[in-house]
Every structure is written in C-alpha cells, then in structure tokens.
Amino acid sequence: MYTSYFGFKESPFNLTPDPRYLFLSPHHREALDHLLYGINERKGFIAITGGIGTGKTTLCRALLEQLDKSTKSALVFNSFINEKELLEIINQEFGINLDQEVQTKKQHIDRLNQYLLETFSGGGNAVLLIDEAQNLSGTVLEQIRMLSNLETEKEKLIQIVLVGQSELKELLASASLRQLNERIMVRYELRPLAHKDIQGYVEHRLVVAGGRGNLRFTKGAFKAIYSYSQGNPRRINAVCDRALLIAYTKETYTISKGMVGSAIREIRGDIAAERGIKGWPWKKAASSITLFLLLIIVAGFAGWSFREHILGFFSDNQKMAVETTKDAQSMALTTKKPAATIFLDEKTSLAGLFNLYNDKTKKDRNYVNEQNVGMISFYLKPKHFLRFKKPFRLLLTHISVSESPNSFSVGTDSNLISSARYLLIRKVVADGVIAVDADGKEREVSRDFFKNYGEQKVTWVYPYEGKRVDLIKGMRTPTVLRVQKALKKLGYLLELSGVYDNATFRCVTKFQNYFGLSPDGIVGPRTRAFLYQVSD
C-alpha cells in the first residue's frame, strides 16, 4: 500500500527469502564463507544452525547464486518427508530423468550415484541443501548419512548442507545420530544482528527496494527496533513494515521512535510492547510528576496574588454565567450532532482494518502473536464476502446517494460519499453487516444494500507462516491437518488424517471453485487466506 507513496519499486520489508536483500553482517558473512569453504573443499557434511528468523533461508538462496555453473545443486525445503520421498525430491531437483521403472529406494540411489559420477568426471561438484533440517526424522537423517557414502577413493561426490534451527544441534548430538554427527566437518551458528548493524540493515533494504533517500529513521527509532527485535531480521522486517504503514497514514517521511512503538504495540500488544521497548526509563515518569507538582504550586501562588480580581470577576458575572448555562442547555436540547459518515477514505479504512484485525486477534488468541501478517485483495460478489467471519474492507465502485440513507440504521452524510468509497466491516450478521463509521462507532448495513452491486474489491488482513510451503497431494504435515479441520467445519466431508489424500484434494478444488480461485488443488497463499477468512 505504501510503496508508491515512498517511491519504492517493491515492499522493502517482505518476509520472503530474496537473496538481493541479504545484508552481510559479520555473522552472515562468516556463515557464507563457511558454506563456500565446505562446498569448494568437498568436506562432505556442513551444518548451519540459528534461531527462528535469523536469515538462514535467505543465506541459502544467496549461496546458490554464488556457486559456479559446474556446481549442481538440489534444494529441499519440505522436511516432513520419508526416505523414499527424499530420494525422489533429490533426483527431481538435480534434473535426473526418471522413468516409471524407478520405484525402489535402491533404484533411486543408483540413478543418483550415476549422475554424481558423471558430474565429477566432468570436473563438477554437487550440493544437496536441506532447509528446516531439525524436522527430519531419525530414519531420514540416517538415509542422508548413507548418501555421503557416494564417494571416490579421494573425494566426496556430494556435499550435504543441513540448515536448521538451534534444535538441530541437539538432534545431531543424540546417541542415535552419533555417526552422522561425527561426519560433519564444517559447522556455524548464525547469530542475530548486533545493535550497530541495525541501521545498515534497514537502509540496505530501503536501497534495494528502490528508495529515493527521502525516507528517514531517527536514532530513537533504531534503538526501539533493536530493543524489540534483539537483532532478529524477521522481527526487524515486521516492525519496519508496520512502521512504514503508520507513516503512510500520517503522510510523513520520518519514522520516529513513537511510530516504532505504535508498530510494536500493534504486533505484540500494548503490555508486551511497553516491556519490550527500552528508552522509556522511570526518569521520564519522575520528571513528568515533578513538572506537574510545580505547575500546581505556581497556580496556587498566582491564585492567591490575584484573589481579589478573581472573586470580583465571579461576583460580577455570576448572573450572566447562570443565564449562559441555561441558553447552552437549551441549544443542546434542540441541536443534534449529525451522524458520522459510514463511507471512509483509503487511509482511514486501512488503519481501521488493521485495528480490527488486532482486536480480533487479541480476543481470539489472547494476543500471543508471533505470526507474520499480510494483506490480500480480491474482486468478490456479495454472496462470497457475506460468508466472511473476519473483518474486511469493501471498495464500492459506485454509490447511489439516493439509496444510501435508507440502507443504514443511522443517517449518513451524503456529501462525503463522492470522495470516500470504502466500507469497513467488523463482522457479518444475519440481517447484513456491522460497519464502523468515521467516529469508530458500529453501524448496521442491511443485506438489501448490496443487492445492486456486483463484484467489489474486498481486502482483508490474515496471518501466515514465514516460510511459504504450498500443500499438494501426497504431503503429510501438521498444516494439512489444520486445512482439513477448517474444511470439515465448513461442511466438507473428509477424514482428519493429516495426509493430503484424494478426498482432501477434491474438497480443496470445490472450495477454490466456489470462491473463483484456480481449482488446481494446491493450497497456496490465496487459498489459505480464504480459509482463514471464512473460518471461525
């Protein structure tokens, strides 16, 4: 939403692992050097570990771009797989042609070994990179260890990089994986950014996104960002993205400490933000109290010095004050404040949409929120968006002034309709929707109002995981189980197995077809956004 306002070509703080945005802090540079050393020197096994959101996946993407053409690579992102699925994915990633006769694990290994020997004889190297390796089962890790036996008398034919969270170290240290652990020759623990690197990280992303240099973060803003994020790149991205949105709504090019504080409160909740942001020490509170007491003392001395004038003033004007009060009360009874408009402009409706999302999240989940938040828009018919269970924003392409007052429970100022065309919907009810007006008050809008409208642009906010993994037939993951539960609550007939089977595929395609999505059976970001929006 704010990219064009600030002059960006794209959003600078997306959570996708784009290698262009990799900021080579001392820790990230060392990690990349370890990876290149282990691969080029054919060390066999390499392990890179780090906390959630420290940039491991982005580092892997950057690594692949730095490998020369003679080095073949296979990238495995789905770690919830068995041994045979692992071998199938590896062969597919290396581009090995497999016919229908290749069915067993031995046949897959034989084809892989043949490919590696051909690559080695041509002077090349091969790299297998497995992300989220902490989720691999013990049997799959043992299969990976066996792959390292594919070697010549002097050289390893394949270099295997295990990338995972800090739990991977504990997993490898277990007694059952001692043989694998002893084969790892290169290790590195990726750490968060230091405080001095925060400014460089933020400005690097602004430049890559095409910034014109007109956007500025204050020193206090950088301090607040570090205090909240503790140098974690994913958290930095989340708070900076929200801070830019706040700056956009306020039409300013300076990101202040206060804006960062507001962004953190929207992400984590008021209490967490107040504890998380340093720089609001007790001295400020003490100084405020001291100033307040001084003002009271000064006011007291001033009142005593001018007591005669003050008493005289009240005495001479007591009668007039009484009459004025009566007139004001009379006017209050006869004058009624006009109702605020229910049609909002873009910025007001956008800020309101995020506030509604935060309120809904706090209510439903006690606001323990470490998820990423995205926004998505579709052109939908009323029959579709009137099934939504979460807040959303509706852009009306045309508004008939004559019909609008009759459609709302409270009158609307029709003079504002021409410039403001958004409805901010808190929830859908039996008789229509509950909208939020310019004063933040709830207003009922009947279903009849939407009868004259076709497809309208509908926008909503939804949470998503940092790593995008599309769900396809044959997968077995906890995410598949969550999708199955959501579909079953909507009335679809399927078993809660956690396996993306044929029944799940049919239900997903029916769901996609109903809402106008491509019925490909793949549960990607769009399908997940709709599932979130229509689920309780």
Coordinates of C-alpha atoms in Angstrom, one line a residue:
M1 CA 0.0 0.0 0.0
Y2 CA 2.8 2.4 0.9
T3 CA 5.3 1.5 -1.9
S4 CA 4.2 4.2 -4.4
Y5 CA 3.9 6.8 -1.7
F6 CA 7.6 6.4 -0.6
G7 CA 8.8 5.7 -4.2
F8 CA 9.7 2.1 -3.8
K9 CA 9.6 -0.4 -6.6
E10 CA 8.6 -3.1 -4.2
S11 CA 8.0 -3.6 -0.5
P12 CA 11.4 -3.4 1.3
F13 CA 10.4 -5.5 4.3
N14 CA 8.8 -8.6 2.8
L15 CA 9.5 -11.8 4.7
T16 CA 10.3 -13.8 1.6
P17 CA 13.9 -15.1 1.3
D18 CA 15.0 -12.9 -1.5
P19 CA 18.9 -13.1 -1.8
R20 CA 19.0 -9.5 -3.1
Y21 CA 18.1 -8.3 0.4
L22 CA 20.7 -10.3 2.2
F23 CA 22.6 -7.9 4.4
L24 CA 26.1 -9.3 5.0
S25 CA 26.6 -8.6 8.7
P26 CA 29.8 -10.0 10.2
H27 CA 27.9 -13.1 11.3
H28 CA 26.2 -13.7 7.9
R29 CA 29.4 -13.1 6.0
E30 CA 31.2 -15.7 8.2
A31 CA 28.4 -18.2 7.7
L32 CA 28.5 -17.7 3.9
D33 CA 32.3 -18.2 4.0
H34 CA 31.9 -21.4 5.9
L35 CA 29.4 -22.7 3.4
L36 CA 31.6 -21.9 0.4
Y37 CA 34.7 -23.4 2.0
G38 CA 32.9 -26.6 2.9
I39 CA 31.5 -27.0 -0.6
N40 CA 34.6 -26.0 -2.6
E41 CA 36.9 -28.1 -0.4
R42 CA 34.4 -31.1 -0.7
K43 CA 34.1 -31.6 3.1
G44 CA 31.0 -33.7 2.8
F45 CA 28.8 -32.6 5.6
I46 CA 28.1 -28.9 6.6
A47 CA 25.7 -27.8 9.4
I48 CA 24.3 -24.2 9.7
T49 CA 22.1 -23.6 12.7
G50 CA 20.4 -20.5 14.1
G51 CA 17.3 -19.1 15.8
I52 CA 14.0 -18.6 14.1
G53 CA 14.1 -15.6 11.7
T54 CA 17.9 -15.1 11.7
G55 CA 18.1 -15.3 7.9
K56 CA 19.1 -18.9 7.3
T57 CA 16.9 -19.5 4.2
T58 CA 17.9 -16.2 2.6
L59 CA 21.5 -17.1 3.2
C60 CA 20.9 -20.4 1.4
R61 CA 19.4 -18.6 -1.6
A62 CA 22.4 -16.3 -1.7
L63 CA 24.7 -19.3 -1.6
L64 CA 23.1 -20.9 -4.6
E65 CA 23.7 -17.7 -6.6
Q66 CA 27.4 -17.7 -5.8
L67 CA 28.0 -21.2 -6.9
D68 CA 29.7 -21.6 -10.3
K69 CA 28.0 -23.3 -13.2
S70 CA 30.0 -26.5 -12.7
T71 CA 28.4 -27.0 -9.3
K72 CA 25.0 -28.6 -9.5
S73 CA 22.5 -28.0 -6.6
A74 CA 19.4 -29.6 -5.2
L75 CA 17.3 -27.7 -2.7
V76 CA 14.9 -29.4 -0.3
F77 CA 12.5 -27.2 1.7
N78 CA 9.9 -29.7 2.8
S79 CA 11.4 -31.6 5.7
F80 CA 8.3 -33.6 6.6
I81 CA 9.1 -36.5 4.3
N82 CA 10.1 -40.1 4.4
E83 CA 13.2 -41.7 3.0
K84 CA 11.8 -42.5 -0.5
E85 CA 10.2 -39.1 -0.9
L86 CA 13.6 -37.5 0.0
L87 CA 15.3 -39.5 -2.8
E88 CA 12.6 -38.6 -5.3
I89 CA 12.9 -34.9 -4.5
I90 CA 16.7 -35.0 -4.7
N91 CA 16.6 -36.6 -8.1
Q92 CA 14.0 -34.2 -9.3
E93 CA 16.0 -31.2 -8.1
F94 CA 19.1 -32.4 -9.8
G95 CA 17.1 -32.9 -13.0
I96 CA 17.6 -36.6 -13.3
N97 CA 15.2 -38.2 -15.7
L98 CA 13.3 -41.0 -14.1
D99 CA 11.1 -43.5 -15.9
Q100 CA 8.3 -45.5 -14.4
E101 CA 10.6 -48.4 -13.7
V102 CA 12.4 -46.4 -10.9
Q103 CA 10.3 -47.3 -7.9
T104 CA 12.5 -48.6 -5.1
K105 CA 15.0 -46.7 -2.9
K106 CA 17.9 -48.7 -4.4
Q107 CA 16.9 -47.7 -7.9
H108 CA 16.8 -44.0 -6.9
I109 CA 20.2 -44.2 -5.2
D110 CA 21.7 -46.0 -8.3
R111 CA 20.4 -43.2 -10.6
L112 CA 21.7 -40.6 -8.2
N113 CA 25.2 -42.3 -8.0
Q114 CA 25.4 -42.5 -11.8
Y115 CA 24.6 -38.8 -12.0
L116 CA 27.1 -37.8 -9.4
L117 CA 29.9 -39.8 -11.1
E118 CA 29.1 -38.2 -14.4
T119 CA 29.2 -34.7 -12.8
F120 CA 32.5 -35.5 -11.0
S121 CA 34.2 -36.9 -14.2
G122 CA 33.3 -33.6 -15.9
G123 CA 35.1 -31.6 -13.2
G124 CA 31.9 -30.6 -11.5
N125 CA 30.6 -30.7 -7.9
A126 CA 27.1 -31.4 -6.4
V127 CA 25.4 -29.8 -3.4
L128 CA 22.4 -31.0 -1.6
L129 CA 20.9 -28.3 0.7
I130 CA 18.2 -29.2 3.1
D131 CA 16.4 -26.4 5.0
E132 CA 14.4 -26.9 8.2
A133 CA 16.5 -30.0 8.9
Q134 CA 15.5 -30.0 12.6
N135 CA 12.2 -31.5 11.4
L136 CA 13.7 -34.5 9.7
S137 CA 13.1 -37.9 11.3
G138 CA 15.8 -40.1 12.5
T139 CA 15.4 -42.6 9.6
V140 CA 15.6 -39.8 7.0
L141 CA 18.7 -38.5 8.6
E142 CA 20.2 -41.9 8.6
Q143 CA 19.4 -42.1 4.8
I144 CA 21.2 -38.8 4.3
R145 CA 24.2 -40.2 6.1
M146 CA 24.2 -43.1 3.7
L147 CA 24.2 -40.7 0.8
S148 CA 27.6 -39.4 2.0
N149 CA 29.0 -42.9 1.2
L150 CA 28.7 -41.9 -2.5
E151 CA 32.3 -41.1 -3.0
T152 CA 35.5 -41.9 -4.8
E153 CA 38.7 -43.0 -3.1
K154 CA 39.8 -39.4 -2.6
E155 CA 36.7 -37.1 -3.0
K156 CA 33.1 -36.8 -1.8
L157 CA 30.8 -36.9 -4.8
I158 CA 28.1 -34.8 -3.0
Q159 CA 28.3 -32.1 -0.4
I160 CA 25.4 -32.1 2.0
V161 CA 24.3 -28.9 3.8
L162 CA 21.9 -29.2 6.8
V163 CA 20.3 -25.9 7.7
G164 CA 18.0 -25.7 10.7
Q165 CA 17.0 -24.1 13.9
S166 CA 19.1 -24.5 17.1
E167 CA 17.2 -27.7 17.9
L168 CA 19.2 -29.3 15.0
K169 CA 22.3 -29.2 17.2
E170 CA 20.5 -31.1 20.0
L171 CA 19.2 -33.6 17.5
L172 CA 22.6 -34.3 16.0
A173 CA 24.1 -34.7 19.4
S174 CA 21.7 -37.6 20.3
A175 CA 23.3 -41.1 20.6
S176 CA 21.3 -42.5 17.7
L177 CA 22.9 -40.0 15.3
R178 CA 26.4 -40.1 16.6
Q179 CA 27.8 -41.5 13.3
L180 CA 26.2 -38.6 11.3
N181 CA 27.3 -36.0 13.8
E182 CA 30.9 -37.2 13.6
R183 CA 30.9 -36.7 9.8
I184 CA 30.0 -33.0 10.0
M185 CA 33.3 -31.2 9.2
V186 CA 32.1 -27.6 9.0
R187 CA 29.7 -26.0 11.5
Y188 CA 28.4 -22.5 12.1
E189 CA 25.9 -20.9 14.4
L190 CA 24.2 -17.9 12.8
R191 CA 23.6 -15.2 15.3
P192 CA 21.3 -12.1 15.3
L193 CA 22.5 -8.7 14.2
A194 CA 24.4 -6.5 16.6
H195 CA 23.0 -3.2 17.6
K196 CA 25.4 -1.3 15.4
D197 CA 24.2 -3.3 12.3
I198 CA 20.5 -2.3 12.6
Q199 CA 20.8 1.0 10.7
G200 CA 22.9 -0.6 8.0
Y201 CA 20.4 -3.5 7.6
V202 CA 17.3 -1.2 7.3
E203 CA 19.0 1.2 4.9
H204 CA 20.3 -1.7 2.8
R205 CA 16.7 -3.0 2.3
L206 CA 15.4 0.5 1.5
V207 CA 18.1 1.0 -1.2
V208 CA 17.4 -2.5 -2.8
A209 CA 13.7 -1.7 -2.9
G210 CA 14.4 1.4 -5.0
G211 CA 14.2 4.0 -2.3
R212 CA 15.0 7.6 -3.3
G213 CA 16.6 8.6 0.0
N214 CA 13.7 10.7 1.2
L215 CA 12.7 8.2 4.0
R216 CA 14.5 8.6 7.3
F217 CA 14.5 6.6 10.6
T218 CA 15.5 8.6 13.7
K219 CA 18.2 7.3 16.1
G220 CA 15.5 6.7 18.7
A221 CA 13.6 4.6 16.1
F222 CA 16.6 2.4 15.5
K223 CA 17.1 1.9 19.3
A224 CA 13.5 0.9 19.7
I225 CA 13.7 -1.5 16.7
Y226 CA 16.7 -3.2 18.3
S227 CA 15.2 -3.3 21.7
Y228 CA 12.2 -5.1 20.4
S229 CA 13.9 -7.4 17.8
Q230 CA 17.2 -8.1 19.6
G231 CA 18.7 -8.1 16.1
N232 CA 16.4 -10.8 14.7
P233 CA 15.9 -9.9 10.9
R234 CA 12.4 -11.3 10.7
R235 CA 11.2 -9.2 13.6
I236 CA 13.0 -6.1 12.2
N237 CA 11.2 -6.6 8.9
A238 CA 7.8 -7.0 10.7
V239 CA 8.1 -3.8 12.8
C240 CA 9.6 -1.7 10.0
D241 CA 6.8 -2.8 7.6
R242 CA 4.2 -1.8 10.1
A243 CA 6.0 1.5 10.9
L244 CA 6.1 2.4 7.2
L245 CA 2.3 1.8 7.1
I246 CA 1.8 4.1 10.1
A247 CA 4.0 6.8 8.4
Y248 CA 2.0 6.4 5.2
T249 CA -1.3 7.0 7.1
K250 CA 0.2 10.1 8.7
E251 CA 1.7 11.4 5.4
T252 CA 5.3 11.7 6.8
Y253 CA 8.7 10.6 5.6
T254 CA 10.3 10.4 9.0
I255 CA 10.0 7.3 11.1
S256 CA 10.1 8.3 14.8
K257 CA 10.5 6.3 17.9
G258 CA 6.9 6.8 18.7
M259 CA 5.8 5.3 15.4
V260 CA 8.0 2.3 16.0
G261 CA 6.4 2.0 19.4
S262 CA 3.0 2.0 17.9
A263 CA 4.0 -0.6 15.3
I264 CA 5.3 -2.9 18.1
R265 CA 2.1 -2.5 20.1
E266 CA 0.1 -3.5 17.0
I267 CA 2.3 -6.6 16.5
R268 CA 2.7 -7.7 20.1
G269 CA 0.1 -6.0 22.2
D270 CA 0.3 -3.0 24.5
I271 CA 1.8 -4.7 27.5
A272 CA 4.5 -6.6 25.5
A273 CA 5.5 -3.5 23.7
E274 CA 5.8 -1.4 26.8
R275 CA 8.1 -4.1 28.3
G276 CA 10.0 -4.6 25.0
I277 CA 10.9 -1.0 24.1
K278 CA 13.7 0.4 26.1
G279 CA 14.3 4.1 26.3
W280 CA 11.2 4.9 28.4
P281 CA 13.0 4.9 31.8
W282 CA 11.5 5.8 35.1
K283 CA 13.3 9.2 35.0
K284 CA 10.8 10.4 32.4
A285 CA 7.9 9.5 34.6
A286 CA 9.5 11.1 37.6
S287 CA 10.2 14.3 35.7
S288 CA 6.6 14.4 34.5
I289 CA 5.3 14.1 38.0
T290 CA 7.8 16.8 39.2
L291 CA 6.7 19.2 36.5
F292 CA 3.0 18.6 37.3
L293 CA 3.6 19.4 41.0
L294 CA 5.5 22.6 40.1
L295 CA 2.6 23.7 37.9
I296 CA 0.2 23.2 40.8
I297 CA 2.4 25.3 43.2
V298 CA 2.7 28.1 40.6
A299 CA -1.0 28.1 40.0
G300 CA -1.6 28.3 43.8
F301 CA 0.7 31.4 44.2
A302 CA -0.9 33.1 41.2
G303 CA -4.4 32.4 42.5
W304 CA -3.5 33.9 46.0
S305 CA -1.9 37.0 44.4
F306 CA -4.9 37.8 42.2
R307 CA -7.6 36.6 44.6
E308 CA -9.5 39.9 44.8
H309 CA -9.7 40.2 41.0
I310 CA -10.8 36.6 40.6
L311 CA -13.5 37.0 43.3
G312 CA -14.7 40.2 41.8
F313 CA -14.9 38.6 38.4
F314 CA -17.1 35.7 39.6
S315 CA -19.3 38.1 41.6
D316 CA -20.0 40.4 38.7
N317 CA -20.5 37.7 36.2
Q318 CA -22.4 35.2 38.3
K319 CA -25.8 36.1 36.9
M320 CA -24.5 36.2 33.3
A321 CA -22.9 32.8 33.8
V322 CA -26.2 31.3 35.0
E323 CA -28.1 32.7 32.1
T324 CA -25.4 31.5 29.6
T325 CA -25.6 28.0 31.1
K326 CA -29.4 27.9 30.6
D327 CA -29.0 29.1 27.0
A328 CA -26.4 26.4 26.3
Q329 CA -28.6 23.7 27.8
S330 CA -31.5 24.9 25.6
M331 CA -29.4 24.8 22.5
A332 CA -28.1 21.3 23.4
L333 CA -31.6 20.0 23.6
T334 CA -32.6 21.4 20.2
T335 CA -29.3 20.7 18.3
K336 CA -28.3 17.2 17.5
K337 CA -24.9 16.3 16.1
P338 CA -25.1 14.8 12.7
A339 CA -24.0 11.2 12.4
A340 CA -20.5 10.5 11.1
T341 CA -20.2 9.2 7.6
I342 CA -20.0 5.4 7.1
F343 CA -18.0 5.8 3.9
L344 CA -14.3 6.1 4.7
D345 CA -11.3 7.2 2.7
E346 CA -8.5 4.8 1.8
K347 CA -6.1 5.7 4.7
T348 CA -8.7 5.8 7.4
S349 CA -10.2 2.5 6.3
L350 CA -6.8 0.8 6.0
A351 CA -5.7 1.9 9.5
G352 CA -9.1 0.8 10.8
L353 CA -8.8 -2.6 9.1
F354 CA -5.5 -3.3 10.9
N355 CA -7.0 -2.2 14.2
L356 CA -10.0 -4.6 13.8
Y357 CA -7.6 -7.4 13.0
N358 CA -5.6 -6.7 16.1
D359 CA -8.7 -6.5 18.2
K360 CA -9.9 -9.8 16.8
T361 CA -6.6 -11.5 17.4
K362 CA -6.4 -10.2 21.0
K363 CA -9.9 -11.6 21.7
D364 CA -9.4 -14.9 20.0
R365 CA -5.8 -15.8 20.9
N366 CA -5.0 -13.7 24.0
Y367 CA -2.7 -11.9 21.6
V368 CA 0.3 -14.1 21.9
N369 CA 1.2 -13.2 18.3
E370 CA 4.5 -14.2 16.7
Q371 CA 2.9 -14.7 13.2
N372 CA 3.5 -12.7 10.1
V373 CA 0.7 -10.5 8.9
G374 CA -0.2 -10.0 5.2
M375 CA -3.0 -8.2 3.3
I376 CA -4.8 -9.6 0.2
S377 CA -7.5 -8.2 -2.1
F378 CA -10.0 -9.9 -4.4
Y379 CA -13.0 -8.9 -6.5
L380 CA -15.9 -10.8 -5.0
K381 CA -19.6 -10.9 -5.2
P382 CA -21.8 -10.2 -2.2
K383 CA -22.7 -13.9 -1.8
H384 CA -19.0 -14.6 -1.2
F385 CA -17.9 -11.8 1.1
L386 CA -21.2 -12.1 3.1
R387 CA -19.8 -15.5 4.3
F388 CA -16.7 -14.0 5.9
K389 CA -16.2 -14.5 9.6
K390 CA -13.3 -11.9 10.0
P391 CA -13.1 -8.1 9.5
F392 CA -12.7 -6.8 5.9
R393 CA -12.8 -3.7 3.8
L394 CA -15.0 -3.1 0.8
L395 CA -14.4 -0.7 -2.0
L396 CA -17.6 0.3 -3.6
T397 CA -17.1 1.1 -7.3
H398 CA -20.3 3.2 -7.5
I399 CA -22.5 4.6 -4.8
S400 CA -26.1 5.8 -5.3
V401 CA -26.6 8.7 -2.9
S402 CA -30.4 8.3 -3.0
E403 CA -30.3 4.8 -1.8
S404 CA -27.6 5.0 0.9
P405 CA -29.6 6.7 3.7
N406 CA -32.3 4.1 3.5
S407 CA -29.8 1.3 3.8
F408 CA -28.3 2.2 7.2
S409 CA -29.8 2.2 10.6
V410 CA -28.4 5.7 11.2
G411 CA -28.4 8.5 8.6
T412 CA -25.3 9.2 6.5
D413 CA -23.9 12.5 5.3
S414 CA -24.2 12.0 1.6
N415 CA -21.9 15.0 0.8
L416 CA -18.9 12.9 1.7
I417 CA -19.8 9.9 -0.4
S418 CA -18.2 11.1 -3.6
S419 CA -14.7 11.1 -2.1
A420 CA -14.9 8.3 0.3
R421 CA -15.9 4.9 -1.0
Y422 CA -14.8 2.3 1.5
L423 CA -16.9 0.4 3.9
L424 CA -15.0 -1.0 6.9
I425 CA -16.8 -4.2 8.0
R426 CA -16.3 -5.5 11.5
K427 CA -18.5 -8.7 11.1
V428 CA -21.3 -10.2 9.1
V429 CA -24.6 -10.8 10.8
A430 CA -27.9 -12.4 9.9
D431 CA -29.5 -9.2 8.6
G432 CA -26.4 -7.7 6.9
V433 CA -23.1 -6.4 8.3
I434 CA -21.8 -4.3 11.2
A435 CA -19.7 -1.5 9.7
V436 CA -17.5 1.0 11.5
D437 CA -18.1 4.7 10.8
A438 CA -15.6 7.7 10.8
D439 CA -16.1 8.0 14.6
G440 CA -15.3 4.4 15.2
K441 CA -18.9 3.5 16.1
E442 CA -20.7 0.4 14.9
R443 CA -23.5 0.9 12.3
E444 CA -25.8 -1.7 10.8
V445 CA -25.9 -2.1 7.0
S446 CA -28.7 -4.3 5.6
R447 CA -28.2 -7.1 3.1
D448 CA -30.5 -5.2 0.7
F449 CA -27.9 -2.5 0.2
F450 CA -25.6 -5.0 -1.5
K451 CA -28.2 -6.3 -4.0
N452 CA -27.4 -3.6 -6.5
Y453 CA -23.7 -4.3 -6.5
G454 CA -21.8 -6.9 -8.5
E455 CA -18.2 -7.8 -7.8
Q456 CA -16.5 -5.4 -5.4
K457 CA -12.9 -5.1 -4.3
V458 CA -12.6 -6.8 -0.9
T459 CA -9.5 -6.6 1.3
W460 CA -8.6 -8.3 4.5
V461 CA -5.6 -9.0 6.8
Y462 CA -4.5 -12.5 7.5
P463 CA -1.7 -14.3 9.4
Y464 CA 0.8 -16.5 7.6
E465 CA 3.9 -18.5 8.3
G466 CA 7.2 -17.0 7.4
K467 CA 8.2 -19.8 5.1
R468 CA 5.8 -20.5 2.3
V469 CA 5.2 -24.2 1.6
D470 CA 2.4 -24.9 -0.8
L471 CA 0.4 -28.0 0.1
I472 CA 0.0 -30.6 -2.7
K473 CA -1.4 -34.1 -2.9
G474 CA 0.7 -36.7 -1.1
M475 CA 2.1 -34.4 1.6
R476 CA 1.8 -35.3 5.3
T477 CA 2.3 -32.3 7.6
P478 CA 0.5 -30.7 10.6
T479 CA -0.5 -27.9 8.2
V480 CA -2.5 -30.4 6.1
L481 CA -4.3 -31.4 9.2
R482 CA -5.2 -27.8 10.0
V483 CA -6.6 -27.3 6.5
Q484 CA -8.6 -30.5 6.8
K485 CA -10.1 -29.3 10.1
A486 CA -11.0 -25.9 8.6
L487 CA -12.7 -27.6 5.6
K488 CA -14.6 -30.0 7.8
K489 CA -16.0 -27.1 9.9
L490 CA -17.3 -25.6 6.6
G491 CA -19.2 -28.8 5.9
Y492 CA -16.8 -30.7 3.6
L493 CA -16.7 -34.4 4.1
L494 CA -13.2 -35.7 4.7
E495 CA -11.2 -37.5 7.3
L496 CA -8.8 -35.7 9.6
S497 CA -5.7 -37.7 8.7
G498 CA -3.0 -35.1 8.2
V499 CA -2.4 -36.6 4.8
Y500 CA -3.2 -34.7 1.6
D501 CA -5.2 -37.6 0.0
N502 CA -7.7 -37.7 -2.9
A503 CA -10.6 -36.7 -0.7
T504 CA -8.8 -33.6 0.6
F505 CA -7.8 -32.7 -3.0
R506 CA -11.5 -32.9 -4.1
C507 CA -12.7 -30.7 -1.2
V508 CA -10.0 -28.1 -1.8
T509 CA -10.8 -27.9 -5.5
K510 CA -14.5 -27.5 -4.7
F511 CA -13.7 -24.7 -2.2
Q512 CA -11.4 -23.0 -4.7
N513 CA -14.0 -23.2 -7.5
Y514 CA -16.8 -21.7 -5.3
F515 CA -14.7 -18.6 -4.5
G516 CA -13.4 -18.1 -8.0
L517 CA -9.9 -19.4 -7.3
S518 CA -8.0 -21.5 -9.8
P519 CA -9.2 -25.1 -8.9
D520 CA -5.7 -26.7 -9.0
G521 CA -6.0 -28.4 -5.7
I522 CA -2.8 -26.6 -4.4
V523 CA -3.2 -24.9 -1.0
G524 CA -1.2 -21.8 -1.6
P525 CA -1.3 -18.3 0.0
R526 CA -4.6 -17.4 -1.7
T527 CA -6.5 -20.5 -0.7
R528 CA -5.1 -20.2 2.9
A529 CA -6.2 -16.6 3.0
F530 CA -9.8 -17.5 2.1
L531 CA -9.8 -20.5 4.5
Y532 CA -8.8 -18.1 7.3
Q533 CA -11.4 -15.5 6.3
V534 CA -14.4 -18.0 6.3
S535 CA -13.3 -19.9 9.4
D536 CA -14.5 -19.1 13.0

